[in-house]
Amino acid sequence: MDKLLIEGGVALSGEVAISGAKNAALPLLCAALLSREPLTLTNVPDLNDIGTMLRLLQQMGVKTTREGNVVTLDASGLDNPVAPYEMVKTMRASILVLGPLVARCGEAKVSLPGGCAIGARPVDQHIKGLTAMGAQMSVEHGYVLARVPKLKGARLFTDMVTVTGTENLMMAACLAEGDTVIENAAREPEVVDLANCLVAMGAQISGAGTDVIRIRGVEKLHGATHRIMPDRIETGTYLCAAAVTGGDIRLTGTSASYLDAVIDKLMDAGCDIESSRDSIRIKAPARLNAVSLRTAPYPAFPTDMQAQFMAINAVASGTAIIRETIFENRFMHAVELIRLGADIRIDGNTAVIQGVDKLEGATVMATDLRASAGLVIAGLVARGETLIDRIYHLDRGYEQLEHKLSGLGAKVRRVK
Ligand code: UD1
């Protein structure tokens, strides 16, 4: 199993290109299921999760080709609306095939994703929405089964804001008969990116980016070409890496407009940030101020940036309080940061971080994707060597991580 060896202490400098967004790419790949005509996506990141989704779609009968960061999907031969457990268990976002399959095929059999390291993560809202649209839904032997001659538009309300839930229901509603309204919809930029692509395919959608999305069902969708938005979490992660090392870097191919809450906190921490339409420059002080935060759905502070901010707070001046409100078990990086010398106390969904003068390198274990990013950030500032085990989590969501960091001057290498 690969590990990442980091020798901390280098202030990052230079330029880094940000990749296409994983969390936009995954639903966009599934959108191809809705049409008999090819969908071409550009700016697709080369990540393990993308490979998993492509394999999942291929075994359903979708033809896929990939040249660099351009992926074309042809679902004209879709003949097996099944997502088996072996594939779904490695990636929860596989549930995103459910809505498109029911809409296009009138049936689907999708394994329940089960738990993951950060919490239970049920899919009851996806099931509730499709039921309201007339599908017969059941859960048998660990699989969600759906059957319906034709989905019908409906007024849908989700109990909590769910990103993939909103995306699944929006995709399903595109081919339903009549009008659908999704209330309490997720407002994440990735939902807007998906809606833009669906509209390019002929869907009728308004309100994406607000908490009420309206969809008028159409008979069929056609092919399209769509460029995937930049990854705002990768962007935020490099901003934190620069911030914690007292660095000065420019991030290209990305935009600050998706990251208000994160940039606001970095400025509170003492960083200078300038942004243009497609780049961001960050200059960090020698030591950051502690910044407290509370995670919540977009446009509030993203849970996917919580671990990275715990890492920067570990060496900041002062005390920070972090409240995690989205996932019940998302502090596993804290114990690993403590192994590096951080002073962190956890009480339920609250972490109190008392900044220390320095962290010391040690061997730590990555537990999930964003927790691993937090450990990388800590490793970049810790004295001596930090060895991060189980970095397959990082390979799921960060394209060329060690190359991009090395390009900024960090001493990072992958060890087999
Ligand atoms: C997406 C992101 C993930 C991010 C998360 C929250 C993708 C591929 N993944 O995950 O990176 O951390 O949003 O911003 O886009 N819930 C239910 N029932 C449901 C659905 C959700 O109880 O049917 C709960 C979840 O357990 C969680 C909360 O709602 O507590 C939000 O989850 P959700 O927005 O659905 O997360 P994902 O879409 O899986």
Tab-separated table of C-alpha atoms and ligand atoms in Angstrom:
chain	number	residue	atom	x	y	z
A	1	MET	CA	0.000	0.000	0.000
A	2	ASP	CA	1.384	3.410	-0.973
A	3	LYS	CA	2.394	5.936	1.650
A	4	LEU	CA	3.256	9.609	1.438
A	5	LEU	CA	6.480	10.863	3.008
A	6	ILE	CA	6.570	14.576	3.752
A	7	GLU	CA	9.455	16.565	5.143
A	8	GLY	CA	7.852	19.646	6.609
A	9	GLY	CA	9.014	23.203	6.927
A	10	VAL	CA	9.094	24.539	3.357
A	11	ALA	CA	7.054	27.692	2.636
A	12	LEU	CA	5.141	26.878	-0.570
A	13	SER	CA	5.697	29.148	-3.548
A	14	GLY	CA	4.892	29.157	-7.253
A	15	GLU	CA	1.862	28.195	-9.281
A	16	VAL	CA	-0.507	25.220	-9.232
A	17	ALA	CA	-3.219	24.273	-11.738
A	18	ILE	CA	-6.509	23.178	-10.204
A	19	SER	CA	-8.311	20.171	-11.711
A	20	GLY	CA	-11.966	19.657	-12.592
A	21	ALA	CA	-14.253	18.997	-9.632
A	22	LYS	CA	-14.659	15.377	-8.533
A	23	ASN	CA	-18.047	16.081	-6.991
A	24	ALA	CA	-19.294	17.710	-10.192
A	25	ALA	CA	-17.798	15.032	-12.455
A	26	LEU	CA	-19.464	12.092	-10.659
A	27	PRO	CA	-23.107	13.216	-11.200
A	28	LEU	CA	-22.219	14.504	-14.682
A	29	LEU	CA	-20.962	11.047	-15.709
A	30	CYS	CA	-24.308	9.631	-14.515
A	31	ALA	CA	-26.219	12.235	-16.535
A	32	ALA	CA	-25.039	10.387	-19.661
A	33	LEU	CA	-27.453	7.575	-18.686
A	34	LEU	CA	-30.378	9.890	-19.453
A	35	SER	CA	-29.725	10.064	-23.205
A	36	ARG	CA	-29.264	7.738	-26.172
A	37	GLU	CA	-26.867	10.296	-27.659
A	38	PRO	CA	-23.239	10.759	-26.552
A	39	LEU	CA	-22.269	13.157	-23.770
A	40	THR	CA	-18.750	14.605	-23.897
A	41	LEU	CA	-17.238	15.994	-20.692
A	42	THR	CA	-14.038	18.034	-20.615
A	43	ASN	CA	-11.821	18.936	-17.647
A	44	VAL	CA	-12.517	15.496	-16.113
A	45	PRO	CA	-9.996	14.857	-13.308
A	46	ASP	CA	-7.952	11.649	-13.369
A	47	LEU	CA	-8.987	10.154	-10.032
A	48	ASN	CA	-9.758	6.700	-8.692
A	49	ASP	CA	-13.395	7.650	-8.022
A	50	ILE	CA	-13.818	8.648	-11.674
A	51	GLY	CA	-12.357	5.289	-12.774
A	52	THR	CA	-14.775	3.485	-10.439
A	53	MET	CA	-17.770	5.391	-11.843
A	54	LEU	CA	-16.681	4.682	-15.445
A	55	ARG	CA	-16.404	0.943	-14.693
A	56	LEU	CA	-19.825	1.005	-13.037
A	57	LEU	CA	-21.366	2.638	-16.119
A	58	GLN	CA	-19.516	0.297	-18.497
A	59	GLN	CA	-20.981	-2.820	-16.876
A	60	MET	CA	-24.447	-1.298	-17.462
A	61	GLY	CA	-23.736	-1.196	-21.214
A	62	VAL	CA	-22.415	2.383	-21.501
A	63	LYS	CA	-19.503	2.818	-23.927
A	64	THR	CA	-16.869	5.179	-22.596
A	65	THR	CA	-13.735	6.641	-24.138
A	66	ARG	CA	-11.164	8.780	-22.419
A	67	GLU	CA	-8.456	10.926	-24.007
A	68	GLY	CA	-6.594	12.986	-21.458
A	69	ASN	CA	-9.214	14.920	-19.540
A	70	VAL	CA	-11.960	14.439	-22.154
A	71	VAL	CA	-14.443	11.625	-21.545
A	72	THR	CA	-17.198	10.626	-23.953
A	73	LEU	CA	-20.054	8.411	-22.815
A	74	ASP	CA	-22.498	6.675	-25.133
A	75	ALA	CA	-25.438	5.131	-23.282
A	76	SER	CA	-27.372	4.066	-26.414
A	77	GLY	CA	-26.665	0.425	-25.519
A	78	LEU	CA	-27.681	0.706	-21.838
A	79	ASP	CA	-29.087	-2.747	-21.043
A	80	ASN	CA	-28.238	-3.599	-17.434
A	81	PRO	CA	-29.668	-1.067	-14.935
A	82	VAL	CA	-27.825	-2.660	-12.016
A	83	ALA	CA	-25.162	-1.280	-9.660
A	84	PRO	CA	-23.577	-4.235	-7.837
A	85	TYR	CA	-22.409	-4.107	-4.230
A	86	GLU	CA	-18.762	-4.783	-5.120
A	87	MET	CA	-18.596	-1.474	-6.967
A	88	VAL	CA	-20.937	0.642	-4.820
A	89	LYS	CA	-19.188	-0.259	-1.553
A	90	THR	CA	-15.995	1.503	-2.650
A	91	MET	CA	-17.775	4.720	-3.582
A	92	ARG	CA	-20.957	6.051	-2.035
A	93	ALA	CA	-21.590	8.446	-4.920
A	94	SER	CA	-22.550	5.364	-7.001
A	95	ILE	CA	-26.085	6.017	-5.706
A	96	LEU	CA	-26.169	8.799	-8.342
A	97	VAL	CA	-27.035	6.208	-11.007
A	98	LEU	CA	-30.389	5.512	-9.327
A	99	GLY	CA	-32.393	8.525	-10.533
A	100	PRO	CA	-31.164	8.443	-14.153
A	101	LEU	CA	-31.690	4.652	-14.430
A	102	VAL	CA	-35.279	4.786	-13.177
A	103	ALA	CA	-36.041	7.723	-15.477
A	104	ARG	CA	-34.538	6.139	-18.590
A	105	CYS	CA	-35.204	2.389	-18.070
A	106	GLY	CA	-38.232	2.387	-15.739
A	107	GLU	CA	-36.296	0.110	-13.407
A	108	ALA	CA	-33.103	-0.037	-11.382
A	109	LYS	CA	-31.323	-2.268	-8.903
A	110	VAL	CA	-28.697	-0.358	-6.941
A	111	SER	CA	-26.818	-1.669	-3.942
A	112	LEU	CA	-27.256	0.291	-0.719
A	113	PRO	CA	-23.968	2.096	-0.119
A	114	GLY	CA	-23.781	1.148	3.542
A	115	GLY	CA	-21.844	3.156	6.084
A	116	CYS	CA	-18.547	4.849	5.596
A	117	ALA	CA	-15.859	6.127	7.907
A	118	ILE	CA	-17.522	9.503	8.414
A	119	GLY	CA	-20.979	8.259	9.385
A	120	ALA	CA	-24.091	6.266	8.516
A	121	ARG	CA	-25.027	8.318	5.429
A	122	PRO	CA	-28.456	6.857	4.575
A	123	VAL	CA	-30.198	7.339	1.179
A	124	ASP	CA	-33.784	7.534	2.488
A	125	GLN	CA	-34.341	10.954	0.883
A	126	HIS	CA	-33.430	9.657	-2.571
A	127	ILE	CA	-35.947	6.827	-2.086
A	128	LYS	CA	-38.628	9.142	-0.683
A	129	GLY	CA	-38.341	11.488	-3.672
A	130	LEU	CA	-38.578	8.746	-6.288
A	131	THR	CA	-41.547	7.226	-4.427
A	132	ALA	CA	-43.324	10.606	-4.595
A	133	MET	CA	-42.693	10.543	-8.361
A	134	GLY	CA	-44.625	7.293	-8.616
A	135	ALA	CA	-41.848	4.692	-8.498
A	136	GLN	CA	-42.384	1.486	-6.556
A	137	MET	CA	-39.371	1.397	-4.273
A	138	SER	CA	-38.250	-1.429	-2.025
A	139	VAL	CA	-35.097	-2.525	-0.278
A	140	GLU	CA	-34.351	-6.237	-0.603
A	141	HIS	CA	-31.165	-8.130	0.249
A	142	GLY	CA	-29.177	-4.902	0.505
A	143	TYR	CA	-30.372	-3.527	-2.815
A	144	VAL	CA	-32.669	-0.604	-3.612
A	145	LEU	CA	-35.165	-1.825	-6.222
A	146	ALA	CA	-37.163	0.651	-8.285
A	147	ARG	CA	-39.836	0.079	-10.891
A	148	VAL	CA	-42.189	2.462	-12.667
A	149	PRO	CA	-43.710	2.600	-16.174
A	150	LYS	CA	-43.078	6.371	-16.323
A	151	LEU	CA	-42.054	8.784	-13.548
A	152	LYS	CA	-44.540	11.564	-12.819
A	153	GLY	CA	-43.596	15.111	-11.836
A	154	ALA	CA	-44.229	15.896	-8.151
A	155	ARG	CA	-43.615	18.396	-5.386
A	156	LEU	CA	-40.623	17.075	-3.448
A	157	PHE	CA	-39.318	18.163	-0.066
A	158	THR	CA	-36.163	16.717	1.461
A	159	ASP	CA	-35.938	16.510	5.264
A	160	MET	CA	-32.372	17.827	5.191
A	161	VAL	CA	-30.248	19.445	2.523
A	162	THR	CA	-28.691	16.597	0.545
A	163	VAL	CA	-26.328	17.199	-2.357
A	164	THR	CA	-26.455	13.854	-4.174
A	165	GLY	CA	-30.146	13.529	-3.204
A	166	THR	CA	-30.924	16.805	-4.980
A	167	GLU	CA	-28.821	15.724	-7.985
A	168	ASN	CA	-30.482	12.305	-8.231
A	169	LEU	CA	-33.998	13.742	-8.089
A	170	MET	CA	-33.190	16.573	-10.508
A	171	MET	CA	-31.841	14.071	-13.062
A	172	ALA	CA	-34.859	11.775	-12.631
A	173	ALA	CA	-37.302	14.683	-13.030
A	174	CYS	CA	-35.804	15.665	-16.409
A	175	LEU	CA	-37.540	12.697	-18.089
A	176	ALA	CA	-40.653	12.573	-15.853
A	177	GLU	CA	-44.108	13.424	-17.124
A	178	GLY	CA	-45.018	16.960	-16.019
A	179	ASP	CA	-43.498	19.398	-13.549
A	180	THR	CA	-41.335	18.665	-10.510
A	181	VAL	CA	-40.439	21.094	-7.751
A	182	ILE	CA	-37.576	20.207	-5.370
A	183	GLU	CA	-37.839	22.223	-2.164
A	184	ASN	CA	-35.032	22.485	0.371
A	185	ALA	CA	-32.709	21.717	-2.549
A	186	ALA	CA	-28.924	21.784	-2.132
A	187	ARG	CA	-27.421	25.026	-3.476
A	188	GLU	CA	-23.893	23.689	-4.002
A	189	PRO	CA	-22.117	24.917	-7.176
A	190	GLU	CA	-21.845	21.282	-8.326
A	191	VAL	CA	-25.678	21.118	-8.465
A	192	VAL	CA	-25.617	24.200	-10.706
A	193	ASP	CA	-22.916	22.655	-12.919
A	194	LEU	CA	-25.053	19.530	-13.338
A	195	ALA	CA	-28.146	21.620	-14.129
A	196	ASN	CA	-26.193	23.580	-16.769
A	197	CYS	CA	-25.154	20.352	-18.476
A	198	LEU	CA	-28.690	18.911	-18.329
A	199	VAL	CA	-30.033	22.132	-19.878
A	200	ALA	CA	-27.417	21.807	-22.653
A	201	MET	CA	-28.857	18.292	-23.184
A	202	GLY	CA	-32.359	19.734	-23.626
A	203	ALA	CA	-33.699	19.632	-20.048
A	204	GLN	CA	-35.918	22.406	-18.728
A	205	ILE	CA	-34.625	23.440	-15.301
A	206	SER	CA	-34.828	26.699	-13.394
A	207	GLY	CA	-33.739	27.688	-9.904
A	208	ALA	CA	-30.545	25.584	-9.621
A	209	GLY	CA	-28.344	27.349	-7.067
A	210	THR	CA	-31.395	28.312	-4.973
A	211	ASP	CA	-33.289	26.084	-2.559
A	212	VAL	CA	-36.232	25.617	-4.943
A	213	ILE	CA	-35.477	23.876	-8.256
A	214	ARG	CA	-38.210	23.516	-10.895
A	215	ILE	CA	-37.979	20.937	-13.638
A	216	ARG	CA	-40.397	20.495	-16.537
A	217	GLY	CA	-40.068	16.935	-17.822
A	218	VAL	CA	-39.215	16.415	-21.499
A	219	GLU	CA	-39.642	13.355	-23.739
A	220	LYS	CA	-35.901	12.829	-24.250
A	221	LEU	CA	-32.501	14.444	-23.805
A	222	HIS	CA	-29.909	14.782	-26.540
A	223	GLY	CA	-26.100	14.763	-26.619
A	224	ALA	CA	-23.970	17.701	-25.481
A	225	THR	CA	-20.447	18.798	-24.602
A	226	HIS	CA	-19.835	20.251	-21.154
A	227	ARG	CA	-16.756	21.547	-19.319
A	228	ILE	CA	-16.627	20.529	-15.654
A	229	MET	CA	-16.220	23.329	-13.097
A	230	PRO	CA	-12.982	23.645	-11.082
A	231	ASP	CA	-12.666	21.654	-7.867
A	232	ARG	CA	-13.410	24.093	-5.046
A	233	ILE	CA	-12.277	21.638	-2.361
A	234	GLU	CA	-8.950	20.993	-4.094
A	235	THR	CA	-8.626	24.772	-4.406
A	236	GLY	CA	-9.337	25.249	-0.700
A	237	THR	CA	-6.880	22.490	0.216
A	238	TYR	CA	-3.981	24.179	-1.663
A	239	LEU	CA	-4.949	27.520	-0.129
A	240	CYS	CA	-4.635	25.918	3.319
A	241	ALA	CA	-1.317	24.269	2.377
A	242	ALA	CA	0.069	27.678	1.392
A	243	ALA	CA	-1.467	29.344	4.449
A	244	VAL	CA	-0.022	26.933	7.010
A	245	THR	CA	3.519	27.087	5.583
A	246	GLY	CA	3.635	30.899	5.378
A	247	GLY	CA	3.641	30.508	1.595
A	248	ASP	CA	2.860	32.644	-1.429
A	249	ILE	CA	1.205	30.792	-4.317
A	250	ARG	CA	-1.053	31.336	-7.305
A	251	LEU	CA	-3.795	28.836	-8.131
A	252	THR	CA	-4.879	28.783	-11.773
A	253	GLY	CA	-7.946	27.379	-13.527
A	254	THR	CA	-10.135	28.079	-10.509
A	255	SER	CA	-12.240	30.843	-9.069
A	256	ALA	CA	-12.732	32.386	-5.648
A	257	SER	CA	-16.430	32.793	-6.381
A	258	TYR	CA	-17.171	29.211	-5.236
A	259	LEU	CA	-15.260	29.635	-2.018
A	260	ASP	CA	-16.493	32.727	-0.179
A	261	ALA	CA	-16.800	31.043	3.222
A	262	VAL	CA	-13.323	29.484	3.005
A	263	ILE	CA	-11.601	32.626	1.733
A	264	ASP	CA	-13.282	34.691	4.413
A	265	LYS	CA	-11.814	32.409	7.104
A	266	LEU	CA	-8.342	32.477	5.537
A	267	MET	CA	-8.442	36.279	5.539
A	268	ASP	CA	-9.525	36.215	9.203
A	269	ALA	CA	-6.511	33.970	9.803
A	270	GLY	CA	-4.299	36.748	8.428
A	271	CYS	CA	-3.786	35.774	4.767
A	272	ASP	CA	-3.794	38.223	1.863
A	273	ILE	CA	-5.935	36.922	-0.979
A	274	GLU	CA	-6.376	38.433	-4.425
A	275	SER	CA	-8.537	36.855	-7.052
A	276	SER	CA	-9.242	37.293	-10.724
A	277	ARG	CA	-11.827	35.535	-12.879
A	278	ASP	CA	-9.772	32.342	-13.143
A	279	SER	CA	-6.979	32.511	-10.600
A	280	ILE	CA	-6.348	33.131	-6.904
A	281	ARG	CA	-3.174	34.401	-5.220
A	282	ILE	CA	-2.601	33.808	-1.527
A	283	LYS	CA	0.182	35.295	0.628
A	284	ALA	CA	0.313	33.992	4.173
A	285	PRO	CA	1.863	35.495	7.300
A	286	ALA	CA	4.555	33.668	9.285
A	287	ARG	CA	1.906	32.540	11.791
A	288	LEU	CA	-1.857	32.329	11.292
A	289	ASN	CA	-4.510	33.454	13.765
A	290	ALA	CA	-6.868	30.746	15.026
A	291	VAL	CA	-10.260	30.775	13.256
A	292	SER	CA	-13.449	29.187	14.592
A	293	LEU	CA	-16.038	27.785	12.200
A	294	ARG	CA	-19.198	25.752	11.855
A	295	THR	CA	-19.847	23.501	8.853
A	296	ALA	CA	-23.210	23.743	7.085
A	297	PRO	CA	-24.643	23.350	3.565
A	298	TYR	CA	-23.497	25.780	0.847
A	299	PRO	CA	-22.972	28.739	0.873
A	300	ALA	CA	-21.819	28.225	4.491
A	301	PHE	CA	-18.477	26.615	5.384
A	302	PRO	CA	-18.080	23.196	3.647
A	303	THR	CA	-17.659	20.044	5.723
A	304	ASP	CA	-15.155	18.896	3.082
A	305	MET	CA	-12.779	21.681	4.262
A	306	GLN	CA	-13.154	21.025	7.992
A	307	ALA	CA	-10.147	18.700	8.415
A	308	GLN	CA	-7.837	21.089	6.555
A	309	PHE	CA	-8.868	23.941	8.869
A	310	MET	CA	-8.362	21.788	11.921
A	311	ALA	CA	-4.788	21.260	10.704
A	312	ILE	CA	-4.096	24.965	10.183
A	313	ASN	CA	-5.634	25.800	13.565
A	314	ALA	CA	-3.355	23.227	15.205
A	315	VAL	CA	-0.393	25.601	14.721
A	316	ALA	CA	-2.217	28.945	14.756
A	317	SER	CA	-1.994	31.564	17.447
A	318	GLY	CA	-4.963	31.220	19.824
A	319	THR	CA	-7.878	28.844	20.328
A	320	ALA	CA	-10.368	27.750	17.665
A	321	ILE	CA	-13.704	25.998	18.017
A	322	ILE	CA	-14.914	23.836	15.129
A	323	ARG	CA	-18.506	22.553	14.995
A	324	GLU	CA	-19.298	19.808	12.496
A	325	THR	CA	-23.032	19.763	11.706
A	326	ILE	CA	-23.189	17.593	8.551
A	327	PHE	CA	-21.592	14.262	9.453
A	328	GLU	CA	-21.628	12.664	12.904
A	329	ASN	CA	-18.204	11.064	12.814
A	330	ARG	CA	-15.941	13.439	10.986
A	331	PHE	CA	-13.208	14.146	13.516
A	332	MET	CA	-11.056	11.081	13.005
A	333	HIS	CA	-8.161	13.209	11.792
A	334	ALA	CA	-8.056	14.827	15.261
A	335	VAL	CA	-6.443	11.820	16.947
A	336	GLU	CA	-3.857	11.625	14.181
A	337	LEU	CA	-3.117	15.353	14.503
A	338	ILE	CA	-2.675	14.801	18.256
A	339	ARG	CA	0.006	12.213	17.372
A	340	LEU	CA	1.848	15.054	15.626
A	341	GLY	CA	1.654	17.158	18.796
A	342	ALA	CA	-1.605	19.078	18.299
A	343	ASP	CA	-3.683	20.091	21.331
A	344	ILE	CA	-7.263	19.131	20.415
A	345	ARG	CA	-10.221	18.214	22.610
A	346	ILE	CA	-13.338	16.655	21.116
A	347	ASP	CA	-16.772	16.772	22.699
A	348	GLY	CA	-19.515	15.376	20.453
A	349	ASN	CA	-19.602	17.444	17.291
A	350	THR	CA	-17.332	20.139	18.712
A	351	ALA	CA	-13.543	20.313	18.589
A	352	VAL	CA	-11.520	22.797	20.615
A	353	ILE	CA	-8.074	23.382	19.148
A	354	GLN	CA	-5.450	25.213	21.142
A	355	GLY	CA	-2.727	26.283	18.717
A	356	VAL	CA	0.777	24.983	19.537
A	357	ASP	CA	4.134	26.449	18.459
A	358	LYS	CA	5.120	23.442	16.425
A	359	LEU	CA	4.079	19.978	15.274
A	360	GLU	CA	6.571	17.102	15.120
A	361	GLY	CA	6.602	14.612	12.236
A	362	ALA	CA	5.311	11.086	12.958
A	363	THR	CA	3.611	8.173	11.226
A	364	VAL	CA	-0.116	8.780	10.849
A	365	MET	CA	-3.008	7.002	9.193
A	366	ALA	CA	-5.375	8.470	6.617
A	367	THR	CA	-8.984	7.524	7.446
A	368	ASP	CA	-11.034	9.226	4.743
A	369	LEU	CA	-10.474	11.533	1.819
A	370	ARG	CA	-10.613	14.950	3.474
A	371	ALA	CA	-9.111	13.738	6.764
A	372	SER	CA	-6.099	12.688	4.702
A	373	ALA	CA	-5.867	16.181	3.211
A	374	GLY	CA	-5.774	17.573	6.753
A	375	LEU	CA	-2.860	15.256	7.591
A	376	VAL	CA	-0.948	16.342	4.476
A	377	ILE	CA	-1.339	19.975	5.522
A	378	ALA	CA	-0.121	19.168	9.021
A	379	GLY	CA	2.814	17.216	7.553
A	380	LEU	CA	3.840	20.224	5.454
A	381	VAL	CA	4.351	22.328	8.585
A	382	ALA	CA	5.537	19.643	11.038
A	383	ARG	CA	9.243	19.441	11.891
A	384	GLY	CA	10.956	16.422	10.392
A	385	GLU	CA	9.296	13.571	8.506
A	386	THR	CA	5.621	12.673	8.488
A	387	LEU	CA	4.669	9.353	6.928
A	388	ILE	CA	1.010	9.112	5.926
A	389	ASP	CA	-0.292	5.571	5.563
A	390	ARG	CA	-3.308	4.460	3.469
A	391	ILE	CA	-3.137	7.261	0.950
A	392	TYR	CA	-5.511	5.440	-1.399
A	393	HIS	CA	-8.062	7.801	0.165
A	394	LEU	CA	-6.139	10.762	-1.295
A	395	ASP	CA	-5.969	9.100	-4.712
A	396	ARG	CA	-9.776	9.017	-4.756
A	397	GLY	CA	-10.016	12.790	-4.762
A	398	TYR	CA	-6.733	14.656	-5.380
A	399	GLU	CA	-5.231	14.524	-8.853
A	400	GLN	CA	-1.404	14.313	-8.898
A	401	LEU	CA	-1.205	15.488	-5.296
A	402	GLU	CA	2.493	14.841	-4.723
A	403	HIS	CA	3.475	16.298	-8.122
A	404	LYS	CA	1.457	19.437	-7.561
A	405	LEU	CA	2.897	19.898	-4.055
A	406	SER	CA	6.452	19.221	-5.266
A	407	GLY	CA	5.916	21.849	-7.959
A	408	LEU	CA	5.275	24.320	-5.137
A	409	GLY	CA	8.563	23.370	-3.483
A	410	ALA	CA	7.249	20.897	-0.888
A	411	LYS	CA	9.402	17.895	-0.034
A	412	VAL	CA	6.898	15.146	-0.691
A	413	ARG	CA	7.310	11.700	-2.148
A	414	ARG	CA	5.234	8.592	-2.596
A	415	VAL	CA	6.755	5.447	-1.142
A	416	LYS	CA	5.560	2.034	-2.249
B	1	UD1	C1	-21.900	15.217	-0.883
B	1	UD1	C2	-20.456	15.271	-1.323
B	1	UD1	C3	-19.544	15.154	-0.121
B	1	UD1	C4	-19.891	16.213	0.915
B	1	UD1	C5	-21.379	16.191	1.256
B	1	UD1	C6	-21.817	17.326	2.152
B	1	UD1	C7	-20.581	14.292	-3.542
B	1	UD1	C8	-20.252	13.145	-4.421
B	1	UD1	N1	-20.232	14.163	-2.247
B	1	UD1	O1	-22.120	13.951	-0.281
B	1	UD1	O2	-18.195	15.316	-0.559
B	1	UD1	O3	-19.159	15.970	2.105
B	1	UD1	O4	-22.151	16.263	0.036
B	1	UD1	O5	-21.490	18.537	1.569
B	1	UD1	O6	-21.078	15.300	-3.986
B	1	UD1	N2	-28.668	12.288	4.500
B	1	UD1	C9	-29.696	11.491	4.984
B	1	UD1	N3	-30.499	10.848	4.070
B	1	UD1	C10	-30.313	10.957	2.724
B	1	UD1	C11	-29.270	11.774	2.255
B	1	UD1	C12	-28.450	12.432	3.167
B	1	UD1	O7	-29.892	11.354	6.189
B	1	UD1	O8	-31.084	10.336	1.957
B	1	UD1	C13	-27.795	13.025	5.462
B	1	UD1	C14	-26.348	12.528	5.455
B	1	UD1	O9	-26.175	11.412	6.265
B	1	UD1	C15	-25.606	13.757	5.940
B	1	UD1	C16	-26.431	14.910	5.335
B	1	UD1	O10	-27.703	14.361	5.049
B	1	UD1	O11	-25.665	13.838	7.339
B	1	UD1	C17	-25.856	15.519	4.102
B	1	UD1	O12	-25.467	14.497	3.203
B	1	UD1	P1	-25.445	14.677	1.628
B	1	UD1	O13	-25.498	16.117	1.256
B	1	UD1	O14	-26.445	13.767	1.023
B	1	UD1	O15	-23.985	14.132	1.277
B	1	UD1	P2	-23.605	13.430	-0.074
B	1	UD1	O16	-24.481	13.958	-1.150
B	1	UD1	O17	-23.492	11.962	0.117
